[in-house]
Amino acid sequence: YCREKFSIGKNNYLKFLELASAIFGTEKVRSGLIVGLEPKEDTLAAVEAICKTGCMPMLSPYIPYKGIGEFPTAEFLIDVLDKANEIVKKYNIPLAPLCKKCKHNTL
């Protein structure tokens, strides 16, 4: 949940990602998605939308805070990751982050 993303709206946020990718390049702009907050189909639709902007999607697993919600299952995370990899290949965009040290909380 990111108030800033919500307040500007999805279409404006995607336009911003497209502009940022055009200025800085695909491998310099990323947008994070929290996997497990929404249904799998919605998360994968977001991966596709981000790729269409030329931006790298970054997938982080949901970690419940103070017992709110449940951890997504390993099967759910693996399935989302596999399908996200298919999507990014179609757009020739890598999943973020590219730095090995930055991958500690991502899929």
Tab-separated table of N, CA and C in Angstrom:
chain	number	residue	atom	x	y	z
A	1	TYR	N	0.839	-1.171	0.000
A	1	TYR	CA	0.000	0.000	0.000
A	1	TYR	C	0.886	1.236	0.000
A	2	CYS	N	0.727	2.021	-1.003
A	2	CYS	CA	1.522	3.253	-1.121
A	2	CYS	C	0.566	4.416	-1.391
A	3	ARG	N	0.400	5.278	-0.421
A	3	ARG	CA	-0.524	6.402	-0.565
A	3	ARG	C	-0.185	7.280	-1.761
A	4	GLU	N	1.087	7.483	-2.002
A	4	GLU	CA	1.493	8.358	-3.101
A	4	GLU	C	1.033	7.808	-4.442
A	5	LYS	N	1.181	6.510	-4.646
A	5	LYS	CA	0.719	5.896	-5.890
A	5	LYS	C	-0.795	6.027	-6.007
A	6	PHE	N	-1.493	5.777	-4.919
A	6	PHE	CA	-2.950	5.848	-4.932
A	6	PHE	C	-3.430	7.269	-5.212
A	7	SER	N	-2.780	8.254	-4.597
A	7	SER	CA	-3.263	9.631	-4.721
A	7	SER	C	-3.109	10.189	-6.138
A	8	ILE	N	-2.105	9.737	-6.881
A	8	ILE	CA	-1.965	10.257	-8.251
A	8	ILE	C	-2.728	9.413	-9.266
A	9	GLY	N	-3.144	8.243	-8.872
A	9	GLY	CA	-3.933	7.385	-9.760
A	9	GLY	C	-3.058	6.513	-10.641
A	10	LYS	N	-3.606	5.376	-11.014
A	10	LYS	CA	-2.852	4.391	-11.786
A	10	LYS	C	-2.401	4.932	-13.135
A	11	ASN	N	-3.290	5.571	-13.864
A	11	ASN	CA	-2.921	6.068	-15.198
A	11	ASN	C	-1.815	7.109	-15.135
A	12	ASN	N	-1.900	8.038	-14.187
A	12	ASN	CA	-0.845	9.048	-14.053
A	12	ASN	C	0.466	8.423	-13.593
A	13	TYR	N	0.376	7.429	-12.716
A	13	TYR	CA	1.588	6.748	-12.263
A	13	TYR	C	2.269	6.033	-13.426
A	14	LEU	N	1.481	5.356	-14.255
A	14	LEU	CA	2.061	4.655	-15.407
A	14	LEU	C	2.647	5.642	-16.414
A	15	LYS	N	2.019	6.791	-16.594
A	15	LYS	CA	2.582	7.826	-17.471
A	15	LYS	C	3.913	8.322	-16.925
A	16	PHE	N	3.995	8.485	-15.602
A	16	PHE	CA	5.251	8.896	-14.979
A	16	PHE	C	6.345	7.863	-15.220
A	17	LEU	N	6.024	6.576	-15.055
A	17	LEU	CA	7.015	5.515	-15.295
A	17	LEU	C	7.481	5.531	-16.744
A	18	GLU	N	6.558	5.735	-17.661
A	18	GLU	CA	6.902	5.780	-19.083
A	18	GLU	C	7.851	6.942	-19.381
A	19	LEU	N	7.560	8.095	-18.818
A	19	LEU	CA	8.426	9.256	-19.016
A	19	LEU	C	9.802	9.024	-18.382
A	20	ALA	N	9.817	8.500	-17.162
A	20	ALA	CA	11.088	8.239	-16.485
A	20	ALA	C	11.924	7.227	-17.253
A	21	SER	N	11.290	6.184	-17.781
A	21	SER	CA	12.015	5.181	-18.562
A	21	SER	C	12.562	5.769	-19.857
A	22	ALA	N	11.794	6.660	-20.468
A	22	ALA	CA	12.248	7.307	-21.704
A	22	ALA	C	13.452	8.203	-21.443
A	23	ILE	N	13.459	8.853	-20.292
A	23	ILE	CA	14.560	9.770	-19.961
A	23	ILE	C	15.794	9.020	-19.472
A	24	PHE	N	15.612	8.102	-18.534
A	24	PHE	CA	16.745	7.460	-17.867
A	24	PHE	C	17.112	6.090	-18.437
A	25	GLY	N	16.200	5.451	-19.152
A	25	GLY	CA	16.453	4.122	-19.692
A	25	GLY	C	15.775	3.048	-18.866
A	26	THR	N	15.462	1.953	-19.515
A	26	THR	CA	14.722	0.852	-18.903
A	26	THR	C	15.393	0.322	-17.640
A	27	GLU	N	16.665	0.142	-17.662
A	27	GLU	CA	17.331	-0.484	-16.516
A	27	GLU	C	17.697	0.507	-15.423
A	28	LYS	N	17.148	1.691	-15.483
A	28	LYS	CA	17.393	2.694	-14.444
A	28	LYS	C	16.130	3.049	-13.673
A	29	VAL	N	14.979	2.487	-14.080
A	29	VAL	CA	13.700	2.813	-13.443
A	29	VAL	C	13.002	1.517	-13.069
A	30	ARG	N	12.498	1.447	-11.833
A	30	ARG	CA	11.780	0.254	-11.403
A	30	ARG	C	10.566	0.661	-10.568
A	31	SER	N	9.621	-0.231	-10.519
A	31	SER	CA	8.429	-0.010	-9.715
A	31	SER	C	8.126	-1.286	-8.950
A	32	GLY	N	7.942	-1.147	-7.664
A	32	GLY	CA	7.746	-2.307	-6.810
A	32	GLY	C	6.305	-2.743	-6.677
A	33	LEU	N	6.126	-4.050	-6.616
A	33	LEU	CA	4.823	-4.663	-6.376
A	33	LEU	C	4.956	-5.594	-5.180
A	34	ILE	N	3.969	-5.555	-4.303
A	34	ILE	CA	3.972	-6.446	-3.148
A	34	ILE	C	3.124	-7.657	-3.503
A	35	VAL	N	3.765	-8.797	-3.609
A	35	VAL	CA	3.109	-10.031	-4.043
A	35	VAL	C	2.443	-10.698	-2.849
A	36	GLY	N	1.135	-10.899	-2.969
A	36	GLY	CA	0.379	-11.550	-1.909
A	36	GLY	C	-0.696	-10.659	-1.325
A	37	LEU	N	-0.691	-9.384	-1.673
A	37	LEU	CA	-1.743	-8.472	-1.219
A	37	LEU	C	-2.989	-8.581	-2.082
A	38	GLU	N	-2.787	-8.873	-3.338
A	38	GLU	CA	-3.881	-8.918	-4.304
A	38	GLU	C	-3.903	-10.289	-4.976
A	39	PRO	N	-4.980	-10.595	-5.676
A	39	PRO	CA	-5.012	-11.857	-6.414
A	39	PRO	C	-3.880	-11.914	-7.448
A	40	LYS	N	-3.456	-13.116	-7.746
A	40	LYS	CA	-2.358	-13.362	-8.680
A	40	LYS	C	-2.583	-12.657	-10.011
A	41	GLU	N	-3.804	-12.721	-10.543
A	41	GLU	CA	-4.106	-12.115	-11.845
A	41	GLU	C	-3.879	-10.612	-11.830
A	42	ASP	N	-4.248	-9.958	-10.721
A	42	ASP	CA	-4.057	-8.511	-10.606
A	42	ASP	C	-2.575	-8.152	-10.538
A	43	THR	N	-1.816	-8.956	-9.811
A	43	THR	CA	-0.370	-8.706	-9.723
A	43	THR	C	0.284	-8.872	-11.085
A	44	LEU	N	-0.098	-9.910	-11.808
A	44	LEU	CA	0.495	-10.143	-13.134
A	44	LEU	C	0.053	-9.088	-14.139
A	45	ALA	N	-1.167	-8.589	-14.014
A	45	ALA	CA	-1.616	-7.480	-14.871
A	45	ALA	C	-0.781	-6.236	-14.587
A	46	ALA	N	-0.414	-6.034	-13.330
A	46	ALA	CA	0.438	-4.894	-12.974
A	46	ALA	C	1.846	-5.067	-13.538
A	47	VAL	N	2.367	-6.288	-13.505
A	47	VAL	CA	3.683	-6.551	-14.106
A	47	VAL	C	3.646	-6.174	-15.584
A	48	GLU	N	2.606	-6.592	-16.272
A	48	GLU	CA	2.462	-6.295	-17.703
A	48	GLU	C	2.360	-4.786	-17.934
A	49	ALA	N	1.552	-4.108	-17.125
A	49	ALA	CA	1.384	-2.661	-17.284
A	49	ALA	C	2.697	-1.920	-17.062
A	50	ILE	N	3.464	-2.351	-16.081
A	50	ILE	CA	4.760	-1.718	-15.808
A	50	ILE	C	5.719	-1.963	-16.965
A	51	CYS	N	5.742	-3.179	-17.472
A	51	CYS	CA	6.614	-3.487	-18.611
A	51	CYS	C	6.252	-2.648	-19.829
A	52	LYS	N	4.979	-2.414	-20.053
A	52	LYS	CA	4.551	-1.611	-21.198
A	52	LYS	C	5.084	-0.185	-21.127
A	53	THR	N	5.415	0.291	-19.927
A	53	THR	CA	5.979	1.636	-19.776
A	53	THR	C	7.479	1.664	-20.053
A	54	GLY	N	8.089	0.473	-20.168
A	54	GLY	CA	9.539	0.401	-20.333
A	54	GLY	C	10.271	0.356	-19.013
A	55	CYS	N	9.537	0.198	-17.937
A	55	CYS	CA	10.089	0.181	-16.582
A	55	CYS	C	10.241	-1.264	-16.110
A	56	MET	N	11.168	-1.500	-15.201
A	56	MET	CA	11.372	-2.834	-14.631
A	56	MET	C	10.446	-3.047	-13.437
A	57	PRO	N	9.666	-4.115	-13.440
A	57	PRO	CA	8.895	-4.437	-12.240
A	57	PRO	C	9.796	-5.102	-11.199
A	58	MET	N	9.484	-4.854	-9.944
A	58	MET	CA	10.224	-5.465	-8.842
A	58	MET	C	9.203	-6.127	-7.930
A	59	LEU	N	9.370	-7.396	-7.656
A	59	LEU	CA	8.426	-8.173	-6.870
A	59	LEU	C	8.967	-8.437	-5.475
A	60	SER	N	8.199	-8.030	-4.460
A	60	SER	CA	8.554	-8.297	-3.069
A	60	SER	C	7.414	-9.063	-2.414
A	61	PRO	N	7.734	-10.113	-1.673
A	61	PRO	CA	6.664	-10.868	-1.027
A	61	PRO	C	6.038	-10.079	0.117
A	62	TYR	N	4.731	-10.254	0.285
A	62	TYR	CA	4.030	-9.621	1.402
A	62	TYR	C	4.476	-10.261	2.697
A	63	ILE	N	4.808	-9.434	3.663
A	63	ILE	CA	5.160	-9.903	4.999
A	63	ILE	C	4.174	-9.251	5.957
A	64	PRO	N	3.331	-10.043	6.612
A	64	PRO	CA	2.319	-9.477	7.493
A	64	PRO	C	2.922	-8.613	8.592
A	65	TYR	N	2.277	-7.501	8.854
A	65	TYR	CA	2.704	-6.572	9.900
A	65	TYR	C	1.724	-6.671	11.056
A	66	LYS	N	2.224	-7.007	12.217
A	66	LYS	CA	1.408	-7.125	13.425
A	66	LYS	C	0.215	-8.051	13.222
A	67	GLY	N	0.455	-9.155	12.521
A	67	GLY	CA	-0.584	-10.157	12.345
A	67	GLY	C	-1.676	-9.802	11.342
A	68	ILE	N	-1.463	-8.762	10.543
A	68	ILE	CA	-2.462	-8.374	9.555
A	68	ILE	C	-2.239	-9.195	8.291
A	69	GLY	N	-3.171	-10.065	7.979
A	69	GLY	CA	-3.047	-10.912	6.798
A	69	GLY	C	-2.169	-12.120	7.066
A	70	GLU	N	-1.942	-12.863	6.000
A	70	GLU	CA	-1.123	-14.068	6.095
A	70	GLU	C	-0.018	-14.033	5.055
A	71	PHE	N	1.057	-14.738	5.345
A	71	PHE	CA	2.122	-14.887	4.373
A	71	PHE	C	1.580	-15.594	3.147
A	72	PRO	N	1.963	-15.146	1.944
A	72	PRO	CA	1.590	-15.920	0.760
A	72	PRO	C	2.342	-17.252	0.779
A	73	THR	N	1.728	-18.272	0.220
A	73	THR	CA	2.377	-19.588	0.199
A	73	THR	C	3.559	-19.569	-0.772
A	74	ALA	N	4.464	-20.498	-0.557
A	74	ALA	CA	5.605	-20.631	-1.464
A	74	ALA	C	5.129	-20.935	-2.877
A	75	GLU	N	4.107	-21.766	-2.995
A	75	GLU	CA	3.567	-22.105	-4.312
A	75	GLU	C	3.032	-20.869	-5.036
A	76	PHE	N	2.328	-20.007	-4.298
A	76	PHE	CA	1.790	-18.769	-4.864
A	76	PHE	C	2.938	-17.881	-5.360
A	77	LEU	N	3.947	-17.696	-4.528
A	77	LEU	CA	5.086	-16.835	-4.889
A	77	LEU	C	5.831	-17.384	-6.099
A	78	ILE	N	6.052	-18.694	-6.130
A	78	ILE	CA	6.769	-19.314	-7.248
A	78	ILE	C	5.968	-19.169	-8.531
A	79	ASP	N	4.660	-19.369	-8.448
A	79	ASP	CA	3.819	-19.236	-9.642
A	79	ASP	C	3.825	-17.805	-10.166
A	80	VAL	N	3.700	-16.837	-9.267
A	80	VAL	CA	3.753	-15.431	-9.696
A	80	VAL	C	5.108	-15.121	-10.330
A	81	LEU	N	6.177	-15.578	-9.716
A	81	LEU	CA	7.516	-15.325	-10.249
A	81	LEU	C	7.686	-15.954	-11.632
A	82	ASP	N	7.253	-17.196	-11.784
A	82	ASP	CA	7.370	-17.860	-13.092
A	82	ASP	C	6.602	-17.105	-14.170
A	83	LYS	N	5.380	-16.722	-13.862
A	83	LYS	CA	4.558	-16.013	-14.853
A	83	LYS	C	5.077	-14.603	-15.109
A	84	ALA	N	5.598	-13.959	-14.077
A	84	ALA	CA	6.199	-12.628	-14.255
A	84	ALA	C	7.429	-12.720	-15.151
A	85	ASN	N	8.217	-13.771	-14.994
A	85	ASN	CA	9.384	-13.964	-15.858
A	85	ASN	C	8.980	-14.131	-17.319
A	86	GLU	N	7.868	-14.796	-17.568
A	86	GLU	CA	7.370	-14.919	-18.943
A	86	GLU	C	6.994	-13.546	-19.505
A	87	ILE	N	6.358	-12.730	-18.673
A	87	ILE	CA	5.934	-11.396	-19.115
A	87	ILE	C	7.136	-10.515	-19.419
A	88	VAL	N	8.114	-10.465	-18.514
A	88	VAL	CA	9.257	-9.574	-18.742
A	88	VAL	C	10.075	-10.010	-19.956
A	89	LYS	N	10.145	-11.319	-20.205
A	89	LYS	CA	10.855	-11.802	-21.401
A	89	LYS	C	10.189	-11.290	-22.665
A	90	LYS	N	8.858	-11.252	-22.667
A	90	LYS	CA	8.101	-10.778	-23.823
A	90	LYS	C	8.458	-9.324	-24.148
A	91	TYR	N	8.764	-8.532	-23.114
A	91	TYR	CA	9.099	-7.119	-23.296
A	91	TYR	C	10.608	-6.860	-23.299
A	92	ASN	N	11.388	-7.922	-23.123
A	92	ASN	CA	12.842	-7.803	-23.064
A	92	ASN	C	13.283	-6.836	-21.957
A	93	ILE	N	12.639	-6.976	-20.818
A	93	ILE	CA	12.928	-6.143	-19.641
A	93	ILE	C	13.238	-7.086	-18.486
A	94	PRO	N	14.307	-6.860	-17.752
A	94	PRO	CA	14.599	-7.736	-16.615
A	94	PRO	C	13.738	-7.394	-15.404
A	95	LEU	N	13.541	-8.384	-14.539
A	95	LEU	CA	12.944	-8.092	-13.242
A	95	LEU	C	13.972	-7.340	-12.412
A	96	ALA	N	13.520	-6.372	-11.674
A	96	ALA	CA	14.400	-5.622	-10.791
A	96	ALA	C	14.460	-6.333	-9.448
A	97	PRO	N	15.468	-6.045	-8.669
A	97	PRO	CA	16.623	-5.209	-8.952
A	97	PRO	C	17.713	-6.001	-9.656
A	98	LEU	N	18.605	-5.283	-10.282
A	98	LEU	CA	19.707	-5.925	-10.996
A	98	LEU	C	20.880	-6.226	-10.061
A	99	CYS	N	21.027	-5.448	-9.024
A	99	CYS	CA	22.116	-5.598	-8.058
A	99	CYS	C	21.837	-6.778	-7.134
A	100	LYS	N	22.778	-7.699	-7.014
A	100	LYS	CA	22.594	-8.880	-6.179
A	100	LYS	C	22.335	-8.501	-4.716
A	101	LYS	N	22.999	-7.481	-4.227
A	101	LYS	CA	22.834	-7.068	-2.834
A	101	LYS	C	21.425	-6.537	-2.571
A	102	CYS	N	20.787	-6.019	-3.578
A	102	CYS	CA	19.446	-5.436	-3.421
A	102	CYS	C	18.342	-6.488	-3.514
A	103	LYS	N	18.685	-7.726	-3.812
A	103	LYS	CA	17.676	-8.768	-4.002
A	103	LYS	C	17.266	-9.445	-2.704
A	104	HIS	N	17.709	-8.969	-1.582
A	104	HIS	CA	17.456	-9.654	-0.322
A	104	HIS	C	15.982	-9.703	0.076
A	105	ASN	N	15.137	-8.806	-0.403
A	105	ASN	CA	13.721	-8.829	-0.047
A	105	ASN	C	12.825	-8.885	-1.282
A	106	THR	N	13.355	-9.473	-2.356
A	106	THR	CA	12.593	-9.571	-3.584
A	106	THR	C	12.555	-11.010	-4.074
A	107	LEU	N	11.655	-11.251	-5.028
A	107	LEU	CA	11.574	-12.599	-5.620
A	107	LEU	C	12.527	-12.711	-6.779
